[in-house]
mmCIF file with all atom_site columns, C-alpha atoms in Angstrom:
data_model
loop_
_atom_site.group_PDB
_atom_site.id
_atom_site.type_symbol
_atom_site.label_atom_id
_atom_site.label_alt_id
_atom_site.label_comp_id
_atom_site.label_asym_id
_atom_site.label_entity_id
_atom_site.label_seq_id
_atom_site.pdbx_PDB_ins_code
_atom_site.Cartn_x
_atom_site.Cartn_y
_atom_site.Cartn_z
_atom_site.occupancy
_atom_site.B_iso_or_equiv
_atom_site.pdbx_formal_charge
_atom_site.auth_seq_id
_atom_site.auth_comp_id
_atom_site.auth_asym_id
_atom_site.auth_atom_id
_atom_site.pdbx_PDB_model_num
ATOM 1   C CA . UNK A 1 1   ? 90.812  75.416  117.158 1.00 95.00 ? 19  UNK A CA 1
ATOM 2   C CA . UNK A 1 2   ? 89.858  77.737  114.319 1.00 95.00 ? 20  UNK A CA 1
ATOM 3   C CA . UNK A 1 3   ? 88.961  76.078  111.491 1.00 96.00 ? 21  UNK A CA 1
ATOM 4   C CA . UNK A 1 4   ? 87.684  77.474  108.731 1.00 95.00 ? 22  UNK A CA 1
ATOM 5   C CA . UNK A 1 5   ? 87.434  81.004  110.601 1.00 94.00 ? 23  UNK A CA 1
ATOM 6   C CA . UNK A 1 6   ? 90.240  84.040  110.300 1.00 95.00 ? 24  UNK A CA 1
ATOM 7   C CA . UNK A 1 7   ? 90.620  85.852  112.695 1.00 96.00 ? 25  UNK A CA 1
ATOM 8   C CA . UNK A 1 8   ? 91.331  89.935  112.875 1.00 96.00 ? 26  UNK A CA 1
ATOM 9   C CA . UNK A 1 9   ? 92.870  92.198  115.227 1.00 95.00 ? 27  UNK A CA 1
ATOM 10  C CA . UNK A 1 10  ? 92.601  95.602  115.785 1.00 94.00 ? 28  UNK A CA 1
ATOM 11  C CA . UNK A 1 11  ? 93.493  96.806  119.474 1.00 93.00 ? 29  UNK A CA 1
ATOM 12  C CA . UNK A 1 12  ? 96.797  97.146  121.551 1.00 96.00 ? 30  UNK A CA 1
ATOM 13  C CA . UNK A 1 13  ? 98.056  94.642  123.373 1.00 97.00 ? 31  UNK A CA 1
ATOM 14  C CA . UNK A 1 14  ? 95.815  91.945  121.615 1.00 97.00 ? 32  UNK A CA 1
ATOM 15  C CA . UNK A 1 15  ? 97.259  88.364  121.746 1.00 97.00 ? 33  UNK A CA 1
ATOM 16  C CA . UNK A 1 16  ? 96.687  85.191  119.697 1.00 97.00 ? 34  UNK A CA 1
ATOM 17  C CA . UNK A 1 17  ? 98.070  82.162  121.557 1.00 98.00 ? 35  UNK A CA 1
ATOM 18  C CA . UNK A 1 18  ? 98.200  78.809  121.219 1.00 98.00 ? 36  UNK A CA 1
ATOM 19  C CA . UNK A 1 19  ? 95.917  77.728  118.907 1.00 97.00 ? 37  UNK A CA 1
ATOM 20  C CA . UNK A 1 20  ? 95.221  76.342  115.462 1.00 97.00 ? 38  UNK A CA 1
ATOM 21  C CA . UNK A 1 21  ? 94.175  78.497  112.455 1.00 97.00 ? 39  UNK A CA 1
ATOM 22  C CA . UNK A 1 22  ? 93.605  76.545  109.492 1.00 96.00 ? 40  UNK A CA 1
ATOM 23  C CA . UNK A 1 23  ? 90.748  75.254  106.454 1.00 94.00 ? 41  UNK A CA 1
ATOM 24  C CA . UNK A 1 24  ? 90.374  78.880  105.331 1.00 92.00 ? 42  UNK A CA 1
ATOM 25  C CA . UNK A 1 25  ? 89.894  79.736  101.690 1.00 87.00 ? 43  UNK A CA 1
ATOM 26  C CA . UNK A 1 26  ? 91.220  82.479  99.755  1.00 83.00 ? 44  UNK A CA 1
ATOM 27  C CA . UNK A 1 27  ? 90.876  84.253  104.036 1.00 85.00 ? 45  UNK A CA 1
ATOM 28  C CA . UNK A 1 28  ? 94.387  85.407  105.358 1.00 91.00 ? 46  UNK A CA 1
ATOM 29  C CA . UNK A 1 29  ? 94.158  83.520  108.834 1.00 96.00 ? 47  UNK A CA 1
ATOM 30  C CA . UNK A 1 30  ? 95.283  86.523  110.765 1.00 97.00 ? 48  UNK A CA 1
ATOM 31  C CA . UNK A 1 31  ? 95.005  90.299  109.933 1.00 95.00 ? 49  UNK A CA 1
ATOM 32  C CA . UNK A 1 32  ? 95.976  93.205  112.357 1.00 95.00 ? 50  UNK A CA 1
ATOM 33  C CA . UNK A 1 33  ? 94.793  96.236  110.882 1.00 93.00 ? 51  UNK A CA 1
ATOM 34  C CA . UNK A 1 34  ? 95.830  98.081  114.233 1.00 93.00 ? 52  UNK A CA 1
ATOM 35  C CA . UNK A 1 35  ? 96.825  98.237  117.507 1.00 94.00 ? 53  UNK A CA 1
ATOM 36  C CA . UNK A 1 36  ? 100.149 98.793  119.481 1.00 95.00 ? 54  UNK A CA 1
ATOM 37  C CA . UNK A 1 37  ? 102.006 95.773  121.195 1.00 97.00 ? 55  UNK A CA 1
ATOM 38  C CA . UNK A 1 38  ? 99.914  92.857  119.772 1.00 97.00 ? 56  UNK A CA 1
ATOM 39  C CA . UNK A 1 39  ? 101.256 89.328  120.454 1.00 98.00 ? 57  UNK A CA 1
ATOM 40  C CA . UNK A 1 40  ? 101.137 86.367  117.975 1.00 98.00 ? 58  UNK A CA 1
ATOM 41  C CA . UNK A 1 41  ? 102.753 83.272  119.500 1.00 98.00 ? 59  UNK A CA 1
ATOM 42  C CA . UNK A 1 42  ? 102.853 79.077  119.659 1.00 98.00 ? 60  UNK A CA 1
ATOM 43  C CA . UNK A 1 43  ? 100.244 78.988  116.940 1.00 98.00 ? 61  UNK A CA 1
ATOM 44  C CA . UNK A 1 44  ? 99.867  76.373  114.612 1.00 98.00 ? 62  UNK A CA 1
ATOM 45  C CA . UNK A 1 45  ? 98.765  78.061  111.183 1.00 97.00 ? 63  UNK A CA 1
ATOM 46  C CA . UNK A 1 46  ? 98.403  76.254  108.010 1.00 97.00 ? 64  UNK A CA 1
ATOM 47  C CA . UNK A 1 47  ? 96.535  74.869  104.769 1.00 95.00 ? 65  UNK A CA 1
ATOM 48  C CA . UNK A 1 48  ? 95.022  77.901  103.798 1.00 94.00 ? 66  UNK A CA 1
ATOM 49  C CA . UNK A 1 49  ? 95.095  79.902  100.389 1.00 91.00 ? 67  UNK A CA 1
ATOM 50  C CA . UNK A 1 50  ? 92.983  78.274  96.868  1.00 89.00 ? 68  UNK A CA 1
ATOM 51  C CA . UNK A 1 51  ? 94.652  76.860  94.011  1.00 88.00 ? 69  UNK A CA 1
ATOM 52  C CA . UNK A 1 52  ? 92.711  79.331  91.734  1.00 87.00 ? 70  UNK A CA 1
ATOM 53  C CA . UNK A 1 53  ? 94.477  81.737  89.430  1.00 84.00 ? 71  UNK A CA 1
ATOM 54  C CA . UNK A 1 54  ? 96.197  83.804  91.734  1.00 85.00 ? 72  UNK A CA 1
ATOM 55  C CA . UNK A 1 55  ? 94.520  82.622  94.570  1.00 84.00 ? 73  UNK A CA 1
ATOM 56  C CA . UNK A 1 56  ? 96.710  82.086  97.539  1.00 87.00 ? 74  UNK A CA 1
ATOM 57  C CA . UNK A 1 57  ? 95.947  84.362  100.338 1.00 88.00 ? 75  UNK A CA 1
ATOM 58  C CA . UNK A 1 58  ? 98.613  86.134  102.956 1.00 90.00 ? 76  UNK A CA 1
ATOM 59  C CA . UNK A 1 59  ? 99.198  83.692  106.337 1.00 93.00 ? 77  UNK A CA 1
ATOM 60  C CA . UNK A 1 60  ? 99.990  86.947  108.849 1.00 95.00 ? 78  UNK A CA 1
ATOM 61  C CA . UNK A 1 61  ? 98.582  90.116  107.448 1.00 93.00 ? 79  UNK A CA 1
ATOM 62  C CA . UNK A 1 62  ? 100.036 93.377  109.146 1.00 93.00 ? 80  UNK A CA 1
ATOM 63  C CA . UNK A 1 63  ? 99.191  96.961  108.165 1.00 91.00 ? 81  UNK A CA 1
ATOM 64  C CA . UNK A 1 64  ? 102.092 98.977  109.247 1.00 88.00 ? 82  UNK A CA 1
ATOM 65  C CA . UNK A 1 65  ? 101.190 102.694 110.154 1.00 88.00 ? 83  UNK A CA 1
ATOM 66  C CA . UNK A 1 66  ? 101.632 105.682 107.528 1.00 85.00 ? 84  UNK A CA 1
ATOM 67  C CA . UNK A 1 67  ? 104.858 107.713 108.428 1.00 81.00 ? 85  UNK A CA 1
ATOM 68  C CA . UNK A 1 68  ? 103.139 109.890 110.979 1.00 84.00 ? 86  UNK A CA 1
ATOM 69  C CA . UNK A 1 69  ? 101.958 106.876 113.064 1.00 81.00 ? 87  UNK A CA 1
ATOM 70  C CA . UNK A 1 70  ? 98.858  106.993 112.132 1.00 84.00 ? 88  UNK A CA 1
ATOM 71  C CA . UNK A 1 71  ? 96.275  103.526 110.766 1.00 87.00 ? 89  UNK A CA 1
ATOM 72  C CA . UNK A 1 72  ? 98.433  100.878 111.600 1.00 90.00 ? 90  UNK A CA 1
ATOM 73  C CA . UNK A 1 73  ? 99.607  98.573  113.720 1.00 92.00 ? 91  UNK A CA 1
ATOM 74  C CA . UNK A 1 74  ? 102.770 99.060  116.031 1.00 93.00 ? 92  UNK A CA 1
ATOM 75  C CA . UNK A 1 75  ? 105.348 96.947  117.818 1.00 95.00 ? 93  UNK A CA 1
ATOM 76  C CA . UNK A 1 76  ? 104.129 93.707  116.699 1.00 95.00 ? 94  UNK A CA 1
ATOM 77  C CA . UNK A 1 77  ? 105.509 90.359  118.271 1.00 98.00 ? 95  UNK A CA 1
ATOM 78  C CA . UNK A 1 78  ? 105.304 87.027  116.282 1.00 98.00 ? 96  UNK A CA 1
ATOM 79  C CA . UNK A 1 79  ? 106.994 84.516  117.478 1.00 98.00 ? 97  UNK A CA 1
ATOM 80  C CA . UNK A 1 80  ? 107.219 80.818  118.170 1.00 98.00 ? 98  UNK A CA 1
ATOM 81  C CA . UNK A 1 81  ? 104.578 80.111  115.361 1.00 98.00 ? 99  UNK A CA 1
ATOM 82  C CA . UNK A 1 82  ? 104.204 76.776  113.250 1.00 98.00 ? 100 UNK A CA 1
ATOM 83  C CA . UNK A 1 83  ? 103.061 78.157  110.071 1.00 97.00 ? 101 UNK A CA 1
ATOM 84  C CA . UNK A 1 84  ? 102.832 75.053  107.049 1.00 97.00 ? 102 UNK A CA 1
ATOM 85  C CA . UNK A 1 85  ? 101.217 73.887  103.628 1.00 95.00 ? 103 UNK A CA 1
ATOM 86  C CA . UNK A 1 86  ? 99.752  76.840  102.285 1.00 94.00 ? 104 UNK A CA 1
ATOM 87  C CA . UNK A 1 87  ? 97.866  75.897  99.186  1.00 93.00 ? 105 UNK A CA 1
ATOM 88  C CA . UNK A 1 88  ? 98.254  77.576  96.008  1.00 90.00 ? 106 UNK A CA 1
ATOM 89  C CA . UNK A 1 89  ? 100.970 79.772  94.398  1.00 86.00 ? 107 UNK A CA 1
ATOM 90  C CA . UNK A 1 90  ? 100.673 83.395  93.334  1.00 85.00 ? 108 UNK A CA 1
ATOM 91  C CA . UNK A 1 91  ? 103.024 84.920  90.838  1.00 81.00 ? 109 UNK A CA 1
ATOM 92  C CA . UNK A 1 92  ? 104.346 88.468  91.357  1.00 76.00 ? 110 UNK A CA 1
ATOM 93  C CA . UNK A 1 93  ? 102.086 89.479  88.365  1.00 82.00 ? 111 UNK A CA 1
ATOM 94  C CA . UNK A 1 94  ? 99.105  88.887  90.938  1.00 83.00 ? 112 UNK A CA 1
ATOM 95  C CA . UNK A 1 95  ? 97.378  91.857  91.800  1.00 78.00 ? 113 UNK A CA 1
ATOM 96  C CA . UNK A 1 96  ? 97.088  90.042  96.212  1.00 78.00 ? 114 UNK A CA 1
ATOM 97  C CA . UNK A 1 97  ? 100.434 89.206  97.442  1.00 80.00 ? 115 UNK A CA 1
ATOM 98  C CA . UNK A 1 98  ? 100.743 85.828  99.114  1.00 88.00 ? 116 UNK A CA 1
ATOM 99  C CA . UNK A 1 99  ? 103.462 86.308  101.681 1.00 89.00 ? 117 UNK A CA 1
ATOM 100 C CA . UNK A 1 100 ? 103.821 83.671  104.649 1.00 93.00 ? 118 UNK A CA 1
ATOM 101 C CA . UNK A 1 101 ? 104.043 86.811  106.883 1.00 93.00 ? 119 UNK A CA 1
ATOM 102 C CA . UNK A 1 102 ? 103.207 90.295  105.313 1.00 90.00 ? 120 UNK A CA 1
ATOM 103 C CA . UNK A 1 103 ? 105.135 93.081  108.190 1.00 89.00 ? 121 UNK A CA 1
ATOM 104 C CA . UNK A 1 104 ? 103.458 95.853  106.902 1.00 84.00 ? 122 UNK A CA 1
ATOM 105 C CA . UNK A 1 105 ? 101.456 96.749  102.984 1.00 72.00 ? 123 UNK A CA 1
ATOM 106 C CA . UNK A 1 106 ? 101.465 97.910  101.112 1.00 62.00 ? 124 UNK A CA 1
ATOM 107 C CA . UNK A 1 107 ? 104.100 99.668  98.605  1.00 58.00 ? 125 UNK A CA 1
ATOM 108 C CA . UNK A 1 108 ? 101.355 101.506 96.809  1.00 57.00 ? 126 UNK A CA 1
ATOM 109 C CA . UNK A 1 109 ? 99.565  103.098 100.022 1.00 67.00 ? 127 UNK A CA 1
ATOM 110 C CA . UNK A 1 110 ? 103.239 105.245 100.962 1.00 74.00 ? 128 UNK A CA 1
ATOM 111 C CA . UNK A 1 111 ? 103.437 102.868 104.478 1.00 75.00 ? 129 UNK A CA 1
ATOM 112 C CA . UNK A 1 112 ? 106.701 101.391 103.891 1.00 73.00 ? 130 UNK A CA 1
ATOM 113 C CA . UNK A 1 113 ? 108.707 104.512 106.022 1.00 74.00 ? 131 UNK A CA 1
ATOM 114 C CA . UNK A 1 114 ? 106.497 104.075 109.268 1.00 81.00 ? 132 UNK A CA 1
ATOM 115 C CA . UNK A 1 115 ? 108.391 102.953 112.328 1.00 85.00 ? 133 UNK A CA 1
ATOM 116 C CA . UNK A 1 116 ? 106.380 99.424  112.366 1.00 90.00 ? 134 UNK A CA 1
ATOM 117 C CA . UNK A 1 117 ? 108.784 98.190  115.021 1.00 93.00 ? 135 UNK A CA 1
ATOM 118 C CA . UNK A 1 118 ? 107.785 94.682  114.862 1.00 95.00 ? 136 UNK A CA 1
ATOM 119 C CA . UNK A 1 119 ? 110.032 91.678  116.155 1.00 98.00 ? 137 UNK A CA 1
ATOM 120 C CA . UNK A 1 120 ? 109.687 88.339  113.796 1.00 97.00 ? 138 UNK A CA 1
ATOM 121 C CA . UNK A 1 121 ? 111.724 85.562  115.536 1.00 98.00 ? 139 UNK A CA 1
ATOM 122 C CA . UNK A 1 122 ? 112.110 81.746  116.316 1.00 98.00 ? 140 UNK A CA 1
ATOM 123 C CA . UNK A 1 123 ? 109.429 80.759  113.747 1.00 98.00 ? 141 UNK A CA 1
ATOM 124 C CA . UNK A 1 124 ? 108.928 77.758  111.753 1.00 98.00 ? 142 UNK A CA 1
ATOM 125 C CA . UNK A 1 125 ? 107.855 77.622  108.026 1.00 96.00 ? 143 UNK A CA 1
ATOM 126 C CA . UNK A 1 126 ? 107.227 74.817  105.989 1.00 96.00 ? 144 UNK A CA 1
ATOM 127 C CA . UNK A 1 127 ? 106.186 74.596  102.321 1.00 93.00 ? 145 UNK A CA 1
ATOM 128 C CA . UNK A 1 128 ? 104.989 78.049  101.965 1.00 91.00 ? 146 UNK A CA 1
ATOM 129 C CA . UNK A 1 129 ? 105.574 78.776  98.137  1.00 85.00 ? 147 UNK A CA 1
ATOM 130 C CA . UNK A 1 130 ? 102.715 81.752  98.051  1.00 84.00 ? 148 UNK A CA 1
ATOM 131 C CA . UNK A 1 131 ? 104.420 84.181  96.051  1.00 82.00 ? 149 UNK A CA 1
ATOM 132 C CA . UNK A 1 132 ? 107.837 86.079  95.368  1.00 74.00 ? 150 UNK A CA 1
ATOM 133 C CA . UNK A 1 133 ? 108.133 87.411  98.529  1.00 78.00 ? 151 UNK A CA 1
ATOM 134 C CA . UNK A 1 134 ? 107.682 84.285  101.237 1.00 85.00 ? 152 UNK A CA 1
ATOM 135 C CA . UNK A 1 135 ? 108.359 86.950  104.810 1.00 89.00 ? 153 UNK A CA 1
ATOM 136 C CA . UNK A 1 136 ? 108.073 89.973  103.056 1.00 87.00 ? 154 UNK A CA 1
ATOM 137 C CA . UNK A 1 137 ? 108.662 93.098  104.823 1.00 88.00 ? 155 UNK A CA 1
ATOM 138 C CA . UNK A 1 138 ? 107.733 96.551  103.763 1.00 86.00 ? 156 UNK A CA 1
ATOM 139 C CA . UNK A 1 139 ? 108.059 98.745  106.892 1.00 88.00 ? 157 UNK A CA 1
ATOM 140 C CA . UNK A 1 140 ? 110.760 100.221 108.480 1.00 89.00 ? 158 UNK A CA 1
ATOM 141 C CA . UNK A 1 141 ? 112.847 99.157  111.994 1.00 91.00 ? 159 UNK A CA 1
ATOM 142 C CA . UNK A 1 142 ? 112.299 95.511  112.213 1.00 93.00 ? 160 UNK A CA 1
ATOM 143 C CA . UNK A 1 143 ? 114.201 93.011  113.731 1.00 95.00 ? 161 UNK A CA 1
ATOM 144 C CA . UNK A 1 144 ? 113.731 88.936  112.312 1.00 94.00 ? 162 UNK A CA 1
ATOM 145 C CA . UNK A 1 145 ? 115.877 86.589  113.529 1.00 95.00 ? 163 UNK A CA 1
ATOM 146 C CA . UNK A 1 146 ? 116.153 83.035  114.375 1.00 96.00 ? 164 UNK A CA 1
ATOM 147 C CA . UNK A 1 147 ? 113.257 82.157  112.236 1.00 95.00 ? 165 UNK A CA 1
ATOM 148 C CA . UNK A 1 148 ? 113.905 78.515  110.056 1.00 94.00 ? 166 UNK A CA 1
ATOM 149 C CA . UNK A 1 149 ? 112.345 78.503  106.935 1.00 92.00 ? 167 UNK A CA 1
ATOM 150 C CA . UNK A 1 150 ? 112.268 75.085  104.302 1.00 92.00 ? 168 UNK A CA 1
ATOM 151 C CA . UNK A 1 151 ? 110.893 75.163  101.369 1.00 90.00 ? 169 UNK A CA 1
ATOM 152 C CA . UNK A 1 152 ? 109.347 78.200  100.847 1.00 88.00 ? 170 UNK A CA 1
ATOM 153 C CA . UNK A 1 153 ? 110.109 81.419  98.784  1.00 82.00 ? 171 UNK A CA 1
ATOM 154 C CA . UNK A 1 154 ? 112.386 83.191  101.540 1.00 82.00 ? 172 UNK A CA 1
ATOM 155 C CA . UNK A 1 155 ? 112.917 86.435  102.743 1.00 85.00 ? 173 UNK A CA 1
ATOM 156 C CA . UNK A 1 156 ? 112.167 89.469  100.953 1.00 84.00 ? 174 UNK A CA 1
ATOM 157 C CA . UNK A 1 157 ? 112.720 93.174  101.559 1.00 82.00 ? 175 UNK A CA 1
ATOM 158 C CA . UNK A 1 158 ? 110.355 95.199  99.574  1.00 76.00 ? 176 UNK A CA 1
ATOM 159 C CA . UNK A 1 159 ? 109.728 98.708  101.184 1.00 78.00 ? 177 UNK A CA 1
ATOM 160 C CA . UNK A 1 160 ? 111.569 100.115 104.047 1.00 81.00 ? 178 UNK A CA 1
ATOM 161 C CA . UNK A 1 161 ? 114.565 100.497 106.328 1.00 84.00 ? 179 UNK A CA 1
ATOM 162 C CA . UNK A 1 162 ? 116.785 100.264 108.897 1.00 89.00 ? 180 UNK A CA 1
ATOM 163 C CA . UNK A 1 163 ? 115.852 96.532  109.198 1.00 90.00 ? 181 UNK A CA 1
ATOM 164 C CA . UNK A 1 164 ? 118.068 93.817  110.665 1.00 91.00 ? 182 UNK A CA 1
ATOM 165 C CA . UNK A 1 165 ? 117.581 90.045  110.025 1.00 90.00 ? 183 UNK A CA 1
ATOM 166 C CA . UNK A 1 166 ? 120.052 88.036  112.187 1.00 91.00 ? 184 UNK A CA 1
ATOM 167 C CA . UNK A 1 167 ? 120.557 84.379  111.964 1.00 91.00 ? 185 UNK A CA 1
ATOM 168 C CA . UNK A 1 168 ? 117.344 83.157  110.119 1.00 91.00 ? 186 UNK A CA 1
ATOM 169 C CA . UNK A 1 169 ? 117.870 79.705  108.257 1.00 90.00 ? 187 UNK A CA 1
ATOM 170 C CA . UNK A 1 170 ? 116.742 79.195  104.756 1.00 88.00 ? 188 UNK A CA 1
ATOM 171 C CA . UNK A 1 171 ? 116.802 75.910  103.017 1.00 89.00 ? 189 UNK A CA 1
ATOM 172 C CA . UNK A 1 172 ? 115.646 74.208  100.287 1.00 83.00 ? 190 UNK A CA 1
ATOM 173 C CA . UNK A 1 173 ? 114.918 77.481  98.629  1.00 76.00 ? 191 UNK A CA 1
ATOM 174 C CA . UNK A 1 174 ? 115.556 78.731  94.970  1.00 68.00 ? 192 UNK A CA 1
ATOM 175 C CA . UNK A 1 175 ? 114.569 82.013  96.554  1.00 65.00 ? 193 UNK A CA 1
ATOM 176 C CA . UNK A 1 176 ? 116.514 82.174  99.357  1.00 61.00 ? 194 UNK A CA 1
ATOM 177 C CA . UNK A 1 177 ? 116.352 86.096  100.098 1.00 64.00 ? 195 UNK A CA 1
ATOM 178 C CA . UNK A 1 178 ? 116.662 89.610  98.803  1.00 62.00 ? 196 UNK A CA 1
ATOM 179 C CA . UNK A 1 179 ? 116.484 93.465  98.871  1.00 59.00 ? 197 UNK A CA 1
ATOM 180 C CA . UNK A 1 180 ? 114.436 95.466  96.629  1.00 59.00 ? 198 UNK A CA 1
ATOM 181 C CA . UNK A 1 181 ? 114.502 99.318  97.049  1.00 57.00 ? 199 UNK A CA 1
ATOM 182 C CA . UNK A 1 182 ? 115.160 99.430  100.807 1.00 64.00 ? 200 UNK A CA 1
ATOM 183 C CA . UNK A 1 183 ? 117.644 100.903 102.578 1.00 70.00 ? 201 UNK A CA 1
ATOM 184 C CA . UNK A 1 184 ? 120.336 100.923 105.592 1.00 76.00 ? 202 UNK A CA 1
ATOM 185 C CA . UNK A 1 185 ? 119.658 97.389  106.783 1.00 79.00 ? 203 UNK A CA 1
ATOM 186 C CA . UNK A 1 186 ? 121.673 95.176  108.229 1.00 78.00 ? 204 UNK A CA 1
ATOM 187 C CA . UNK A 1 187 ? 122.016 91.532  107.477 1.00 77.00 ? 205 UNK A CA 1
ATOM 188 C CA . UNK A 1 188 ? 123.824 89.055  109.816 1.00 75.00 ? 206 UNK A CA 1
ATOM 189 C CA . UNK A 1 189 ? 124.216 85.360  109.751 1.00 67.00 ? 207 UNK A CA 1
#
């Protein structure tokens, strides 16, 4: 039971299991900065983020590689997660985006090409309105599927390509998905 403490990753083949991450502040309540093959599964993440002025914080913070494989993290897994109630709201005019799951950041530092590789399935996310984005993916050769998301801002594809998303659920939504500059992904379901 982490309350109140984030945790962050950087080494392969880490894994964050069953347990609760929650109480945190403006913290994101997991960050992997690195490492290949890391595992984040049956958590229970939630009420995390400030009210403040465009102070809602990520939930899962990933930096994806630069093109030549280089910084990042690799073939993530996150799956089988309970993530709920975020607190606060940040509006794309926000300089810290707010995502319920960030796969990969940012458009600005030139990652959004690396092969990230990460598989996003089987998820559950509740009330999760942190900003535009909701899952936001900016890397390249993704799969997310089976995820079931209710009221929260959606799916978003920002940066990247050669994504697939295959059978996730949206509802109650007015924001129920998109893609924004990416390219040769496929969408199923």
């Amino acid at each position: 039971d982490f309350k109140g403490v984030s945790l962050s990753v950087s080494g392969d083949k880490a894994r964050i299991l069953r347990s609760k991450i929650h109480g945190l502040g403006k913290s994101s309540p997991i960050f992997v900065s690195a490492g290949d093959e890391v595992v984040i599964a049956y958590n229970e993440i939630y009420s995390w983020g400030t009210t403040a002025e465009c102070g809602a914080a990520r939930g899962i913070n990933i930096r994806a590689p630069y093109p030549n494989g280089t910084d990042g993290a690799t073939h993530i897994k996150i799956f089988r997660n309970y993530i709920h109630d975020q607190i606060g709201y940040n509006l794309e005019t926000c300089a810290t985006d707010a995502e319920f799951i960030a796969a990969g950041q940012t458009g600005s530092s030139g990652r959004g090409e690396s092969h990230f590789e990460g598989h996003i399935h089987h998820n559950l996310v509740v009330n999760c309105m942190g900003d535009d984005e909701g899952l936001g993916v900016k890397s390249s050769y993704n799969t997310i599927e089976f995820n079931h998301l209710i009221e929260v801002r959606g799916l978003n594809l920002r940066l990247g390509g050669y994504n697939k998303f295959i059978g996730n659920r949206v509802e109650g939504s007015n924001h129920p998905g998109g893609h924004r500059g990416s390219y040769k992904n496929l969408s199923l379901g």
